[in-house]
PDB file of C-alpha atoms in Angstrom:
ATOM      1  CA  MET A1273      15.480 -20.446 -15.419  1.00  0.00           C
ATOM      2  CA  GLN A1274      11.748 -21.041 -15.831  1.00  0.00           C
ATOM      3  CA  LEU A1275       9.521 -22.024 -12.907  1.00  0.00           C
ATOM      4  CA  TYR A1276       5.862 -22.981 -13.133  1.00  0.00           C
ATOM      5  CA  LEU A1277       3.513 -21.106 -10.801  1.00  0.00           C
ATOM      6  CA  PRO A1278       0.677 -23.486  -9.861  1.00  0.00           C
ATOM      7  CA  ILE A1279      -1.989 -20.904  -9.000  1.00  0.00           C
ATOM      8  CA  ALA A1280      -1.046 -18.299 -11.614  1.00  0.00           C
ATOM      9  CA  ASP A1281      -0.886 -21.204 -14.107  1.00  0.00           C
ATOM     10  CA  ILE A1282       2.029 -19.772 -16.092  1.00  0.00           C
ATOM     11  CA  PRO A1283       5.810 -20.338 -16.228  1.00  0.00           C
ATOM     12  CA  VAL A1284       7.953 -17.386 -15.142  1.00  0.00           C
ATOM     13  CA  ASN A1285      11.633 -16.537 -15.086  1.00  0.00           C
ATOM     14  CA  VAL A1286      12.772 -16.968 -11.488  1.00  0.00           C
ATOM     15  CA  PHE A1287      15.523 -14.377 -11.840  1.00  0.00           C
ATOM     16  CA  LEU A1288      13.063 -11.826 -13.226  1.00  0.00           C
ATOM     17  CA  ILE A1289      10.707 -12.292 -10.250  1.00  0.00           C
ATOM     18  CA  LEU A1290      13.666 -12.148  -7.842  1.00  0.00           C
ATOM     19  CA  ALA A1291      14.874  -8.949  -9.507  1.00  0.00           C
ATOM     20  CA  MET A1292      11.391  -7.429  -9.239  1.00  0.00           C
ATOM     21  CA  GLY A1293      11.220  -8.362  -5.564  1.00  0.00           C
ATOM     22  CA  ALA A1294      14.664  -6.873  -4.955  1.00  0.00           C
ATOM     23  CA  ALA A1295      13.804  -3.665  -6.840  1.00  0.00           C
ATOM     24  CA  VAL A1296      10.565  -3.151  -4.927  1.00  0.00           C
ATOM     25  CA  GLY A1297      12.343  -4.046  -1.684  1.00  0.00           C
ATOM     26  CA  PHE A1298      14.986  -1.422  -2.493  1.00  0.00           C
ATOM     27  CA  VAL A1299      12.285   1.198  -3.037  1.00  0.00           C
ATOM     28  CA  SER A1300      10.499   0.104   0.137  1.00  0.00           C
ATOM     29  CA  GLY A1301      13.661   0.392   2.191  1.00  0.00           C
ATOM     30  CA  MET A1302      14.536   3.756   0.680  1.00  0.00           C
ATOM     31  CA  PHE A1303      11.133   5.391   1.178  1.00  0.00           C
ATOM     32  CA  GLY A1304       9.864   3.438   4.204  1.00  0.00           C
ATOM     33  CA  ILE A1305       6.725   2.108   2.473  1.00  0.00           C
ATOM     34  CA  GLY A1306       5.258  -1.354   1.879  1.00  0.00           C
ATOM     35  CA  GLY A1307       5.801  -1.428  -1.883  1.00  0.00           C
ATOM     36  CA  GLY A1308       2.570  -3.237  -2.754  1.00  0.00           C
ATOM     37  CA  PHE A1309       1.500  -0.365  -5.005  1.00  0.00           C
ATOM     38  CA  LEU A1310       4.559  -1.201  -7.154  1.00  0.00           C
ATOM     39  CA  MET A1311       4.703  -4.983  -6.835  1.00  0.00           C
ATOM     40  CA  THR A1312       1.121  -5.683  -7.901  1.00  0.00           C
ATOM     41  CA  PRO A1313       1.352  -3.614 -11.134  1.00  0.00           C
ATOM     42  CA  LEU A1314       4.741  -5.130 -12.011  1.00  0.00           C
ATOM     43  CA  LEU A1315       3.341  -8.653 -11.686  1.00  0.00           C
ATOM     44  CA  ILE A1316       0.379  -7.687 -13.863  1.00  0.00           C
ATOM     45  CA  PHE A1317       2.710  -6.145 -16.455  1.00  0.00           C
ATOM     46  CA  VAL A1318       4.694  -9.433 -16.792  1.00  0.00           C
ATOM     47  CA  GLY A1319       1.541 -11.448 -17.461  1.00  0.00           C
ATOM     48  CA  ILE A1320       0.280 -12.657 -14.080  1.00  0.00           C
ATOM     49  CA  ALA A1321      -3.489 -12.386 -13.694  1.00  0.00           C
ATOM     50  CA  PRO A1322      -4.517  -9.330 -11.633  1.00  0.00           C
ATOM     51  CA  ALA A1323      -6.541 -11.468  -9.210  1.00  0.00           C
ATOM     52  CA  VAL A1324      -3.547 -13.726  -8.448  1.00  0.00           C
ATOM     53  CA  ALA A1325      -1.203 -10.740  -8.222  1.00  0.00           C
ATOM     54  CA  VAL A1326      -3.396  -8.968  -5.654  1.00  0.00           C
ATOM     55  CA  ALA A1327      -3.906 -12.077  -3.514  1.00  0.00           C
ATOM     56  CA  SER A1328      -0.250 -13.166  -3.578  1.00  0.00           C
ATOM     57  CA  VAL A1329       1.249  -9.741  -2.920  1.00  0.00           C
ATOM     58  CA  ALA A1330      -0.851  -9.450   0.259  1.00  0.00           C
ATOM     59  CA  SER A1331       1.221 -12.236   1.845  1.00  0.00           C
ATOM     60  CA  HIS A1332       4.439 -10.587   0.661  1.00  0.00           C
ATOM     61  CA  ILE A1333       3.434  -7.277   2.260  1.00  0.00           C
ATOM     62  CA  ALA A1334       2.504  -9.019   5.518  1.00  0.00           C
ATOM     63  CA  ALA A1335       5.890 -10.747   5.715  1.00  0.00           C
ATOM     64  CA  SER A1336       7.857  -7.583   5.008  1.00  0.00           C
ATOM     65  CA  SER A1337       5.773  -5.608   7.541  1.00  0.00           C
ATOM     66  CA  PHE A1338       6.404  -8.129  10.326  1.00  0.00           C
ATOM     67  CA  SER A1339      10.103  -7.370  10.783  1.00  0.00           C
ATOM     68  CA  GLY A1340       9.465  -3.625  10.669  1.00  0.00           C
ATOM     69  CA  ALA A1341       6.627  -3.793  13.184  1.00  0.00           C
ATOM     70  CA  LEU A1342       8.750  -5.937  15.521  1.00  0.00           C
ATOM     71  CA  SER A1343      11.581  -3.420  15.358  1.00  0.00           C
ATOM     72  CA  TYR A1344       9.284  -0.494  16.184  1.00  0.00           C
ATOM     73  CA  TRP A1345       7.664  -2.481  19.018  1.00  0.00           C
ATOM     74  CA  ARG A1346      11.037  -3.018  20.657  1.00  0.00           C
ATOM     75  CA  ARG A1347      11.693   0.716  20.482  1.00  0.00           C
ATOM     76  CA  ARG A1348       8.248   1.439  22.003  1.00  0.00           C
ATOM     77  CA  ALA A1349       7.330   3.424  18.881  1.00  0.00           C
ATOM     78  CA  ILE A1350       3.892   1.811  18.486  1.00  0.00           C
ATOM     79  CA  ASP A1351       0.666   3.035  20.075  1.00  0.00           C
ATOM     80  CA  PRO A1352      -1.156  -0.239  20.933  1.00  0.00           C
ATOM     81  CA  LEU A1353      -4.516   1.428  21.640  1.00  0.00           C
ATOM     82  CA  LEU A1354      -4.425   3.461  18.431  1.00  0.00           C
ATOM     83  CA  ALA A1355      -3.454   0.332  16.480  1.00  0.00           C
ATOM     84  CA  ALA A1356      -6.354  -1.597  18.066  1.00  0.00           C
ATOM     85  CA  VAL A1357      -8.901   1.076  17.079  1.00  0.00           C
ATOM     86  CA  LEU A1358      -7.482   1.236  13.550  1.00  0.00           C
ATOM     87  CA  LEU A1359      -7.725  -2.554  13.324  1.00  0.00           C
ATOM     88  CA  THR A1360     -11.400  -2.423  14.313  1.00  0.00           C
ATOM     89  CA  GLY A1361     -12.115  -0.573  11.083  1.00  0.00           C
ATOM     90  CA  GLY A1362      -9.316  -2.324   9.172  1.00  0.00           C
ATOM     91  CA  SER A1363     -10.742  -5.805   9.799  1.00  0.00           C
ATOM     92  CA  MET A1364     -14.193  -4.743   8.612  1.00  0.00           C
ATOM     93  CA  GLY A1365     -12.719  -3.012   5.579  1.00  0.00           C
ATOM     94  CA  THR A1366     -10.625  -6.072   4.670  1.00  0.00           C
ATOM     95  CA  ALA A1367     -13.625  -8.404   4.891  1.00  0.00           C
ATOM     96  CA  LEU A1368     -15.697  -5.978   2.802  1.00  0.00           C
ATOM     97  CA  GLY A1369     -12.860  -5.669   0.296  1.00  0.00           C
ATOM     98  CA  VAL A1370     -12.495  -9.435  -0.165  1.00  0.00           C
ATOM     99  CA  TRP A1371     -16.273  -9.733  -0.574  1.00  0.00           C
ATOM    100  CA  THR A1372     -16.204  -6.985  -3.229  1.00  0.00           C
ATOM    101  CA  PHE A1373     -13.195  -8.689  -4.865  1.00  0.00           C
ATOM    102  CA  THR A1374     -15.097 -11.996  -5.069  1.00  0.00           C
ATOM    103  CA  LEU A1375     -18.236 -10.311  -6.392  1.00  0.00           C
ATOM    104  CA  LEU A1376     -16.398  -8.416  -9.132  1.00  0.00           C
ATOM    105  CA  ARG A1377     -14.552 -11.604 -10.113  1.00  0.00           C
ATOM    106  CA  SER A1378     -17.827 -13.493 -10.482  1.00  0.00           C
ATOM    107  CA  LEU A1379     -19.158 -10.688 -12.682  1.00  0.00           C
ATOM    108  CA  GLY A1380     -16.016 -10.666 -14.840  1.00  0.00           C
ATOM    109  CA  GLN A1381     -15.226  -7.028 -13.954  1.00  0.00           C
ATOM    110  CA  LEU A1382     -12.324  -7.566 -11.516  1.00  0.00           C
ATOM    111  CA  ASP A1383      -9.428  -6.854 -13.911  1.00  0.00           C
ATOM    112  CA  LEU A1384     -11.002  -3.600 -15.088  1.00  0.00           C
ATOM    113  CA  MET A1385     -11.763  -2.554 -11.501  1.00  0.00           C
ATOM    114  CA  ILE A1386      -8.186  -3.169 -10.366  1.00  0.00           C
ATOM    115  CA  ALA A1387      -6.756  -1.251 -13.325  1.00  0.00           C
ATOM    116  CA  MET A1388      -9.114   1.701 -12.887  1.00  0.00           C
ATOM    117  CA  SER A1389      -8.444   1.816  -9.141  1.00  0.00           C
ATOM    118  CA  TYR A1390      -4.699   1.987  -9.734  1.00  0.00           C
ATOM    119  CA  VAL A1391      -5.058   4.699 -12.355  1.00  0.00           C
ATOM    120  CA  ILE A1392      -7.227   6.917 -10.131  1.00  0.00           C
ATOM    121  CA  LEU A1393      -5.410   6.314  -6.847  1.00  0.00           C
ATOM    122  CA  LEU A1394      -1.816   6.392  -8.048  1.00  0.00           C
ATOM    123  CA  THR A1395      -2.113   9.345 -10.411  1.00  0.00           C
ATOM    124  CA  THR A1396      -3.892  11.411  -7.733  1.00  0.00           C
ATOM    125  CA  VAL A1397      -1.579  10.487  -4.854  1.00  0.00           C
ATOM    126  CA  GLY A1398       1.521  10.639  -7.049  1.00  0.00           C
ATOM    127  CA  ALA A1399       0.659  14.111  -8.367  1.00  0.00           C
ATOM    128  CA  LEU A1400      -0.001  15.424  -4.842  1.00  0.00           C
ATOM    129  CA  MET A1401       3.210  13.909  -3.464  1.00  0.00           C
ATOM    130  CA  PHE A1402       5.249  15.241  -6.380  1.00  0.00           C
ATOM    131  CA  TRP A1403       3.776  18.736  -5.970  1.00  0.00           C
ATOM    132  CA  GLU A1404       4.413  18.765  -2.224  1.00  0.00           C
ATOM    133  CA  GLY A1405       7.978  17.509  -2.699  1.00  0.00           C
ATOM    134  CA  LEU A1406       8.640  20.105  -5.417  1.00  0.00           C
ATOM    135  CA  ARG A1407       7.351  22.935  -3.205  1.00  0.00           C
ATOM    136  CA  ALA A1408       9.526  21.738  -0.314  1.00  0.00           C
ATOM    137  CA  LEU A1409      12.555  21.583  -2.606  1.00  0.00           C
ATOM    138  CA  LEU A1410      11.948  25.102  -3.942  1.00  0.00           C
ATOM    139  CA  ARG A1411      11.486  26.441  -0.397  1.00  0.00           C
ATOM    140  CA  ALA A1412      14.736  24.818   0.681  1.00  0.00           C
ATOM    141  CA  ARG A1413      16.632  26.332  -2.277  1.00  0.00           C
ATOM    142  CA  ARG A1414      15.245  29.783  -1.516  1.00  0.00           C
ATOM    143  CA  GLY A1415      16.208  29.361   2.102  1.00  0.00           C
ATOM    144  CA  GLY A1416      12.603  29.893   3.259  1.00  0.00           C
ATOM    145  CA  PRO A1417      11.063  28.173   6.294  1.00  0.00           C
ATOM    146  CA  VAL A1418       8.976  25.040   5.939  1.00  0.00           C
ATOM    147  CA  THR A1419       5.376  26.079   6.589  1.00  0.00           C
ATOM    148  CA  THR A1420       3.510  23.546   8.673  1.00  0.00           C
ATOM    149  CA  ARG A1421       0.468  23.825  10.865  1.00  0.00           C
ATOM    150  CA  ARG A1422       0.974  24.195  14.583  1.00  0.00           C
ATOM    151  CA  PRO A1423       0.942  20.878  16.499  1.00  0.00           C
ATOM    152  CA  GLY A1424      -1.762  22.169  18.808  1.00  0.00           C
ATOM    153  CA  SER A1425      -4.078  23.407  16.060  1.00  0.00           C
ATOM    154  CA  HIS A1426      -7.527  21.830  15.793  1.00  0.00           C
ATOM    155  CA  VAL A1427      -9.833  21.031  12.901  1.00  0.00           C
ATOM    156  CA  TRP A1428     -13.464  19.859  12.815  1.00  0.00           C
ATOM    157  CA  ILE A1429     -12.413  16.230  13.363  1.00  0.00           C
ATOM    158  CA  HIS A1430     -11.276  17.083  16.875  1.00  0.00           C
ATOM    159  CA  GLY A1431     -14.833  18.130  17.766  1.00  0.00           C
ATOM    160  CA  LEU A1432     -16.377  14.698  17.065  1.00  0.00           C
ATOM    161  CA  PRO A1433     -17.816  12.634  19.967  1.00  0.00           C
ATOM    162  CA  LEU A1434     -16.651   9.271  21.417  1.00  0.00           C
ATOM    163  CA  LYS A1435     -13.216  10.560  22.304  1.00  0.00           C
ATOM    164  CA  MET A1436     -10.415   8.434  23.731  1.00  0.00           C
ATOM    165  CA  ARG A1437      -7.040   9.330  25.172  1.00  0.00           C
ATOM    166  CA  PHE A1438      -4.131   7.651  23.405  1.00  0.00           C
ATOM    167  CA  LYS A1439      -1.342   7.948  25.941  1.00  0.00           C
ATOM    168  CA  ARG A1440       1.548   6.701  23.826  1.00  0.00           C
ATOM    169  CA  SER A1441       0.757   9.200  21.056  1.00  0.00           C
ATOM    170  CA  LYS A1442      -0.334  11.898  23.563  1.00  0.00           C
ATOM    171  CA  ILE A1443      -3.537  12.763  21.699  1.00  0.00           C
ATOM    172  CA  TYR A1444      -7.201  12.990  22.726  1.00  0.00           C
ATOM    173  CA  LEU A1445      -9.352  12.125  19.738  1.00  0.00           C
ATOM    174  CA  SER A1446     -12.666  10.661  18.616  1.00  0.00           C
ATOM    175  CA  VAL A1447     -12.544   7.002  17.543  1.00  0.00           C
ATOM    176  CA  ILE A1448     -14.905   7.692  14.612  1.00  0.00           C
ATOM    177  CA  PRO A1449     -12.327   9.065  12.112  1.00  0.00           C
ATOM    178  CA  ILE A1450      -9.778   6.449  13.232  1.00  0.00           C
ATOM    179  CA  VAL A1451     -12.174   3.559  12.538  1.00  0.00           C
ATOM    180  CA  VAL A1452     -13.179   5.111   9.188  1.00  0.00           C
ATOM    181  CA  ILE A1453      -9.527   5.489   8.125  1.00  0.00           C
ATOM    182  CA  GLY A1454      -8.811   1.883   9.139  1.00  0.00           C
ATOM    183  CA  LEU A1455     -11.848   0.688   7.167  1.00  0.00           C
ATOM    184  CA  ILE A1456     -10.727   2.555   4.035  1.00  0.00           C
ATOM    185  CA  ILE A1457      -7.150   1.239   4.235  1.00  0.00           C
ATOM    186  CA  GLY A1458      -8.345  -2.334   4.826  1.00  0.00           C
ATOM    187  CA  PHE A1459     -10.767  -2.156   1.891  1.00  0.00           C
ATOM    188  CA  ILE A1460      -8.189  -0.705  -0.506  1.00  0.00           C
ATOM    189  CA  GLY A1461      -5.580  -3.259   0.584  1.00  0.00           C
ATOM    190  CA  ALA A1462      -7.887  -6.241  -0.016  1.00  0.00           C
ATOM    191  CA  VAL A1463      -9.080  -5.054  -3.434  1.00  0.00           C
ATOM    192  CA  MET A1464      -5.811  -3.643  -4.807  1.00  0.00           C
ATOM    193  CA  GLY A1465      -3.124  -5.665  -3.023  1.00  0.00           C
ATOM    194  CA  ILE A1466      -1.417  -2.709  -1.340  1.00  0.00           C
ATOM    195  CA  GLY A1467      -0.526  -2.118   2.288  1.00  0.00           C
ATOM    196  CA  GLY A1468      -1.727   1.473   2.097  1.00  0.00           C
ATOM    197  CA  GLY A1469       1.101   2.908   4.180  1.00  0.00           C
ATOM    198  CA  PHE A1470       1.739   5.709   1.671  1.00  0.00           C
ATOM    199  CA  ILE A1471      -1.876   6.808   2.258  1.00  0.00           C
ATOM    200  CA  LEU A1472      -2.238   5.957   5.955  1.00  0.00           C
ATOM    201  CA  VAL A1473       0.878   7.737   7.223  1.00  0.00           C
ATOM    202  CA  PRO A1474      -0.022  11.168   5.735  1.00  0.00           C
ATOM    203  CA  LEU A1475      -3.621  10.796   7.010  1.00  0.00           C
ATOM    204  CA  LEU A1476      -2.455  10.066  10.551  1.00  0.00           C
ATOM    205  CA  ILE A1477       0.057  12.903  10.554  1.00  0.00           C
ATOM    206  CA  TYR A1478      -1.807  15.691   8.763  1.00  0.00           C
ATOM    207  CA  VAL A1479      -5.447  14.859   9.553  1.00  0.00           C
ATOM    208  CA  LEU A1480      -5.361  13.234  13.000  1.00  0.00           C
ATOM    209  CA  ARG A1481      -2.176  14.993  14.185  1.00  0.00           C
ATOM    210  CA  VAL A1482      -0.558  11.765  15.397  1.00  0.00           C
ATOM    211  CA  PRO A1483       3.142  12.348  16.298  1.00  0.00           C
ATOM    212  CA  THR A1484       5.635  11.003  13.785  1.00  0.00           C
ATOM    213  CA  SER A1485       7.352   9.059  16.584  1.00  0.00           C
ATOM    214  CA  THR A1486       4.495   6.530  16.648  1.00  0.00           C
ATOM    215  CA  VAL A1487       2.998   6.861  13.159  1.00  0.00           C
ATOM    216  CA  ILE A1488       5.170   4.483  11.123  1.00  0.00           C
ATOM    217  CA  GLY A1489       5.217   1.672  13.691  1.00  0.00           C
ATOM    218  CA  THR A1490       1.451   1.885  14.246  1.00  0.00           C
ATOM    219  CA  SER A1491       0.894   1.949  10.483  1.00  0.00           C
ATOM    220  CA  MET A1492       2.977  -1.211  10.088  1.00  0.00           C
ATOM    221  CA  VAL A1493       0.871  -3.038  12.691  1.00  0.00           C
ATOM    222  CA  LEU A1494      -2.295  -2.215  10.744  1.00  0.00           C
ATOM    223  CA  THR A1495      -0.666  -3.297   7.485  1.00  0.00           C
ATOM    224  CA  LEU A1496       0.595  -6.546   9.011  1.00  0.00           C
ATOM    225  CA  VAL A1497      -2.723  -7.651  10.504  1.00  0.00           C
ATOM    226  CA  THR A1498      -4.953  -6.572   7.600  1.00  0.00           C
ATOM    227  CA  MET A1499      -2.681  -8.220   5.016  1.00  0.00           C
ATOM    228  CA  VAL A1500      -2.542 -11.486   6.992  1.00  0.00           C
ATOM    229  CA  PHE A1501      -6.343 -11.375   7.235  1.00  0.00           C
ATOM    230  CA  ALA A1502      -6.658 -10.582   3.519  1.00  0.00           C
ATOM    231  CA  THR A1503      -4.303 -13.442   2.606  1.00  0.00           C
ATOM    232  CA  MET A1504      -6.352 -15.921   4.651  1.00  0.00           C
ATOM    233  CA  LEU A1505      -9.647 -14.731   3.167  1.00  0.00           C
ATOM    234  CA  HIS A1506      -8.295 -14.776  -0.401  1.00  0.00           C
ATOM    235  CA  ALA A1507      -6.877 -18.276   0.108  1.00  0.00           C
ATOM    236  CA  VAL A1508     -10.078 -19.698   1.597  1.00  0.00           C
ATOM    237  CA  THR A1509     -12.607 -17.803  -0.523  1.00  0.00           C
ATOM    238  CA  ASN A1510     -10.943 -17.413  -3.920  1.00  0.00           C
ATOM    239  CA  HIS A1511      -7.995 -19.902  -3.797  1.00  0.00           C
ATOM    240  CA  LEU A1512      -5.766 -17.342  -5.515  1.00  0.00           C
ATOM    241  CA  VAL A1513      -2.712 -17.082  -3.230  1.00  0.00           C
ATOM    242  CA  ASP A1514       0.309 -18.465  -5.099  1.00  0.00           C
ATOM    243  CA  ALA A1515       2.713 -19.505  -2.315  1.00  0.00           C
ATOM    244  CA  VAL A1516       5.586 -20.148  -4.739  1.00  0.00           C
ATOM    245  CA  LEU A1517       5.314 -16.657  -6.194  1.00  0.00           C
ATOM    246  CA  ALA A1518       5.021 -15.058  -2.741  1.00  0.00           C
ATOM    247  CA  LEU A1519       8.122 -16.919  -1.488  1.00  0.00           C
ATOM    248  CA  ILE A1520      10.275 -15.771  -4.416  1.00  0.00           C
ATOM    249  CA  LEU A1521       9.113 -12.181  -3.926  1.00  0.00           C
ATOM    250  CA  MET A1522       9.926 -12.323  -0.198  1.00  0.00           C
ATOM    251  CA  VAL A1523      13.507 -13.482  -0.831  1.00  0.00           C
ATOM    252  CA  GLY A1524      14.131 -10.668  -3.303  1.00  0.00           C
ATOM    253  CA  GLY A1525      12.311  -8.077  -1.203  1.00  0.00           C
ATOM    254  CA  VAL A1526      14.247  -8.727   2.000  1.00  0.00           C
ATOM    255  CA  THR A1527      17.553  -8.493   0.106  1.00  0.00           C
ATOM    256  CA  GLY A1528      16.677  -5.266  -1.710  1.00  0.00           C
ATOM    257  CA  ALA A1529      15.299  -3.572   1.407  1.00  0.00           C
ATOM    258  CA  GLN A1530      18.681  -3.731   3.142  1.00  0.00           C
ATOM    259  CA  PHE A1531      20.366  -1.747   0.350  1.00  0.00           C
ATOM    260  CA  GLY A1532      17.408   0.626  -0.022  1.00  0.00           C
ATOM    261  CA  ALA A1533      17.492   1.600   3.658  1.00  0.00           C
ATOM    262  CA  ARG A1534      21.170   2.545   3.360  1.00  0.00           C
ATOM    263  CA  ALA A1535      20.562   4.550   0.190  1.00  0.00           C
ATOM    264  CA  GLY A1536      17.615   6.393   1.736  1.00  0.00           C
ATOM    265  CA  GLN A1537      19.773   7.685   4.588  1.00  0.00           C
ATOM    266  CA  LYS A1538      21.991   9.510   2.090  1.00  0.00           C
ATOM    267  CA  ILE A1539      19.192  11.406   0.303  1.00  0.00           C
ATOM    268  CA  ARG A1540      17.506  14.562   1.599  1.00  0.00           C
ATOM    269  CA  GLY A1541      13.855  14.339   2.675  1.00  0.00           C
ATOM    270  CA  GLU A1542      12.452  16.651  -0.004  1.00  0.00           C
ATOM    271  CA  HIS A1543      14.338  14.733  -2.701  1.00  0.00           C
ATOM    272  CA  LEU A1544      12.885  11.470  -1.398  1.00  0.00           C
ATOM    273  CA  ARG A1545       9.325  12.846  -1.508  1.00  0.00           C
ATOM    274  CA  LEU A1546       9.873  14.195  -5.021  1.00  0.00           C
ATOM    275  CA  LEU A1547      11.245  10.870  -6.292  1.00  0.00           C
ATOM    276  CA  LEU A1548       8.480   8.868  -4.614  1.00  0.00           C
ATOM    277  CA  GLY A1549       5.823  11.134  -6.125  1.00  0.00           C
ATOM    278  CA  LEU A1550       7.338  10.659  -9.586  1.00  0.00           C
ATOM    279  CA  LEU A1551       7.466   6.894  -9.085  1.00  0.00           C
ATOM    280  CA  VAL A1552       3.831   6.610  -7.964  1.00  0.00           C
ATOM    281  CA  LEU A1553       2.695   8.921 -10.772  1.00  0.00           C
ATOM    282  CA  ALA A1554       4.645   6.922 -13.380  1.00  0.00           C
ATOM    283  CA  VAL A1555       2.983   3.640 -12.352  1.00  0.00           C
ATOM    284  CA  GLY A1556      -0.456   5.277 -12.529  1.00  0.00           C
ATOM    285  CA  VAL A1557       0.245   6.663 -16.018  1.00  0.00           C
ATOM    286  CA  ARG A1558       1.535   3.244 -17.141  1.00  0.00           C
ATOM    287  CA  PHE A1559      -1.753   1.661 -16.060  1.00  0.00           C
ATOM    288  CA  ALA A1560      -3.708   4.375 -17.884  1.00  0.00           C
ATOM    289  CA  VAL A1561      -1.764   3.639 -21.086  1.00  0.00           C
ATOM    290  CA  GLU A1562      -2.528  -0.080 -20.708  1.00  0.00           C
ATOM    291  CA  LEU A1563      -6.253   0.708 -20.595  1.00  0.00           C
ATOM    292  CA  VAL A1564      -6.343   2.699 -23.833  1.00  0.00           C
ATOM    293  CA  ILE A1565      -3.831   0.982 -26.148  1.00  0.00           C
ATOM    294  CA  ARG A1566      -5.075  -1.589 -28.647  1.00  0.00           C
ATOM    295  CA  PRO A1567      -4.349  -5.164 -27.398  1.00  0.00           C
ATOM    296  CA  GLU A1568      -2.408  -7.603 -29.580  1.00  0.00           C
ATOM    297  CA  ASP A1569      -5.117 -10.262 -29.177  1.00  0.00           C
ATOM    298  CA  LEU A1570      -8.573  -8.859 -29.782  1.00  0.00           C
ATOM    299  CA  PHE A1571     -10.357 -12.038 -28.702  1.00  0.00           C
ATOM    300  CA  THR A1572     -10.024 -14.355 -25.704  1.00  0.00           C
ATOM    301  CA  ILE A1573     -11.525 -17.746 -24.945  1.00  0.00           C
ATOM    302  CA  ARG A1574     -12.949 -18.366 -21.479  1.00  0.00           C
ATOM    303  CA  GLU A1575     -14.360 -21.642 -20.175  1.00  0.00           C
ATOM    304  CA  THR A1576     -17.537 -20.798 -18.253  1.00  0.00           C
ATOM    305  CA  GLY A1577     -18.749 -24.297 -17.422  1.00  0.00           C
ATOM    306  CA  VAL A1578     -19.928 -27.583 -18.842  1.00  0.00           C
ATOM    307  CA  THR A1579     -23.482 -28.820 -18.969  1.00  0.00           C
ATOM    308  CA  GLY A1580     -24.225 -32.527 -19.119  1.00  0.00           C
TER     309      GLY A1580
END
């Protein structure tokens, strides 16, 4: 069944979009991530303009993060002060990202920028995640211990000024790296249409030493607020948010997430990390192939304006 998307300006198969939403929701539920890094490329691959895909997926990520954040809030697994400091940088990064998005669109370089960003980010992160998951799997098969750094160990970040005590997370840390991390995640989310949880969670755990008990919930709060902000800015500034597309994706995503969460509980942690690394790497490679293959249509027609 075909449905016309008013903002994307193309007809799409409703069942295909629902299936994509369900598949990404399944992956999100299985791995505990937002899924924007998969949804945006999939929409681009089926013919939706990258600008519309990025803007519309932001609303989908915000909706899917809301239920998760609410659940973690009820379990007191969110650090409100840490989330507030992250949002200080996240709000600035989102505004800067939307401004950059608008500028690149006006210059006609947005599609290339989005594609290049996905290639660089996903291939790098995917390769690192795959390598870490493979090492963990090999250690587990050999029966060796998992080597991690001591919780009380310190790095140069812990010597920075402007420190605050985050009671819920039980850490004493400078606000400078927290604001910078929030700014980076907000910027990436606005430009690429991803929540950034698969980047934020490892940064909070391995760089800032935030306990895992509060990491995921706090990450979801940042994702929720920055994606709502990005959706509003994209809608007002660029008029690119396709509400019909976002609604279809939400229906499929919520359904798939329920099954993915059940499947994820039956798979070992190192296997999950290995599979997620392969998935992220595969999407990055797919984007790289799209950049170098010869297009079917060598010429396009663009209407730039009319002079009277």
